Each structure stands twice: as structure tokens, then as C-alpha cells.
XYZ file of C-alpha atoms in Angstrom:
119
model
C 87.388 101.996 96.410
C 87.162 105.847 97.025
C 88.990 107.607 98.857
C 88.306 111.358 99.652
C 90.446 114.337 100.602
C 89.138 117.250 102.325
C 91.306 120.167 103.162
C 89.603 123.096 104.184
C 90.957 126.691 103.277
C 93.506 125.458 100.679
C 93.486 125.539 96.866
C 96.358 124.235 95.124
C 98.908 126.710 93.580
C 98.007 127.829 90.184
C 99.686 127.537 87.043
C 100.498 130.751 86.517
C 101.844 131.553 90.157
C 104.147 128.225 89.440
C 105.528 129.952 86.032
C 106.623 133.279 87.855
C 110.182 131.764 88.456
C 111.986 128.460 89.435
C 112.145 129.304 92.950
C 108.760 130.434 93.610
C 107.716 127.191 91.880
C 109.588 125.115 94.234
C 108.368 126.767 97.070
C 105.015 126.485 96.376
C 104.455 123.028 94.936
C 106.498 121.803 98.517
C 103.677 123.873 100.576
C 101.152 121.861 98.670
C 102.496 118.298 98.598
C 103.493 118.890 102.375
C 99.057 120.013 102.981
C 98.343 116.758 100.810
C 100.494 114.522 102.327
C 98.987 115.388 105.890
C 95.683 115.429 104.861
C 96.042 112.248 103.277
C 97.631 110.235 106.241
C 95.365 112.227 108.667
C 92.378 110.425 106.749
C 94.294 106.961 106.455
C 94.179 107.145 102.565
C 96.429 104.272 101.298
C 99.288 104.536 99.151
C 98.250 104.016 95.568
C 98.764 100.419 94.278
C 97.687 100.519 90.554
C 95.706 103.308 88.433
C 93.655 105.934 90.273
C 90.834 108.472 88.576
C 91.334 111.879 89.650
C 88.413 114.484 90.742
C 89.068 117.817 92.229
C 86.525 120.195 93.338
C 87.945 123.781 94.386
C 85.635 126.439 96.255
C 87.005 129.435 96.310
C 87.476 132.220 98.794
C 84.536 135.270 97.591
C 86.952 137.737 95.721
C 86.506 140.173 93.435
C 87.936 139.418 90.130
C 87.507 136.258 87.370
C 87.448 132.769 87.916
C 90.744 130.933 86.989
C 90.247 128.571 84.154
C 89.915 124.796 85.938
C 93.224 123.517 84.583
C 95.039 125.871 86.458
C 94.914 123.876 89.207
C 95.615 120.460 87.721
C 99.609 120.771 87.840
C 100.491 121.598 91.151
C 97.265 119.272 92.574
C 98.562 115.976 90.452
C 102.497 116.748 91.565
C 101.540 116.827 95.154
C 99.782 113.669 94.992
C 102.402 112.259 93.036
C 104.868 113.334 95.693
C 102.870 112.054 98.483
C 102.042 108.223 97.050
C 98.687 108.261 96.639
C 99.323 108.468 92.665
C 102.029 105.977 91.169
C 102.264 109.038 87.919
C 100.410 111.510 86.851
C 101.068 109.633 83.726
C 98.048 108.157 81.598
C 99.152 104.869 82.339
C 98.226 105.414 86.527
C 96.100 108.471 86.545
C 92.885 109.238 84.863
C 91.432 112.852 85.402
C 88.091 115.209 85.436
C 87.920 118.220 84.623
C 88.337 120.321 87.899
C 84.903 121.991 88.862
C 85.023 126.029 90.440
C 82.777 127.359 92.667
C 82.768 130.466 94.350
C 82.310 129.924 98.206
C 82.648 133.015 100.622
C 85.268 133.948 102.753
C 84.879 131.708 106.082
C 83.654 128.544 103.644
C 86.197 127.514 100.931
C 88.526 124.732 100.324
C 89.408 121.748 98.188
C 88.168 118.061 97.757
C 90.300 115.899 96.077
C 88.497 112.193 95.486
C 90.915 109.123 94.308
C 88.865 105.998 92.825
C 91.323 102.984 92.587
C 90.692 101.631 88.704
């Protein structure tokens, strides 16, 4: 079964805005699991019952600068769903992952999709 997450004008936090200091860290991955969590309840997505594979699809905002590198979103996107049931771990033993893909979107059209496949 699939289950998809679509939250419009949201990325997860970044790994290197989660690094600045404990408290900013805190802050920010509790913004994020709290935009999950709705999201995921909004769309009925169940809580996870065994091993789920892991696909995340960021469009970002048109900026100027360079792409972050796809990981960068992995930590603070897997912790949220962690947080919010709809991963048992982010563990190998209940979560398999993809490498995230990055587009660039423009500035009205951007967002994440996060898709769960029960294993």
C-alpha cells in the first residue's frame, strides 16, 4: 500500500540549519513533525505497522543561489515521521530510503511529497 504526503510550501529543515545550535534544532525539527503530523492525519495515512520505504521529492522555492545536496533533507524529514507514527524507526530494520530528488519550482509552486510504501 502507498500512501502519499503532499504539503505544499514546506521543505523540511536542512541539515545544516539543524547543526547551528541545540535550540534552533529543537525548534525546527518540532515545526516540521507538527506540518507532518497534520498533513498526515488530514490525508488519513495510517500509523505504520511494520517496515515502510521512504521517497521524498522537494521542489524548491526559485532562489538565487546552489542547490542543497539531497541528504540535507533526509534528517529532519525521517525524525518528523518518526515522531508522528507513520515510521516505527528510521532504523534499517523499519525504514528503507531513496535518495531525495531536487527540483527547482518557482516562487508560487513549491513544496514537498513524501510517499510511504508499507514493505
Amino acid at each position: 500500500m502507498k500512501h502519499v504526503l503532499t504539503i505544499p510550501h514546506w521543505n523540511p529543515a536542512l541539515l545544516n540549519q539543524l547543526m547551528k545550535n541545540r535550540w534552533e534544532e529543537s525548534r525546527l525539527k518540532k515545526a516540521d513533525s507538527e506540518i507532518v503530523w497534520a498533513i498526515a492525519r488530514q490525508e488519513r495515512i495510517p500509523i505504520a505497522g511494520g517496515k515502510r520505504r521512504v521517497s521524498i521529492h522537494i521542489t524548491l522555492p526559485r532562489k538565487r543561489g546552489r542547490k542543497p545536496d539531497p541528504d540535507a533533507f533526509l534528517k529532519s524529514a525521517l525524525d518528523a515521521l518518526v515522531k508522528c507514527g507513520m515510521l516505527k524507526d528510521d532504523s534499517d530494520k523499519w525504514c528503507e530510503w531513496t535518495k531525495p530528488t531536487i527540483e527547482t519550482g518557482t516562487q508560487d509552486v513549491w513544496g514537498t511529497r513524501i510517499t510511504l510504501e508499507d514493505l
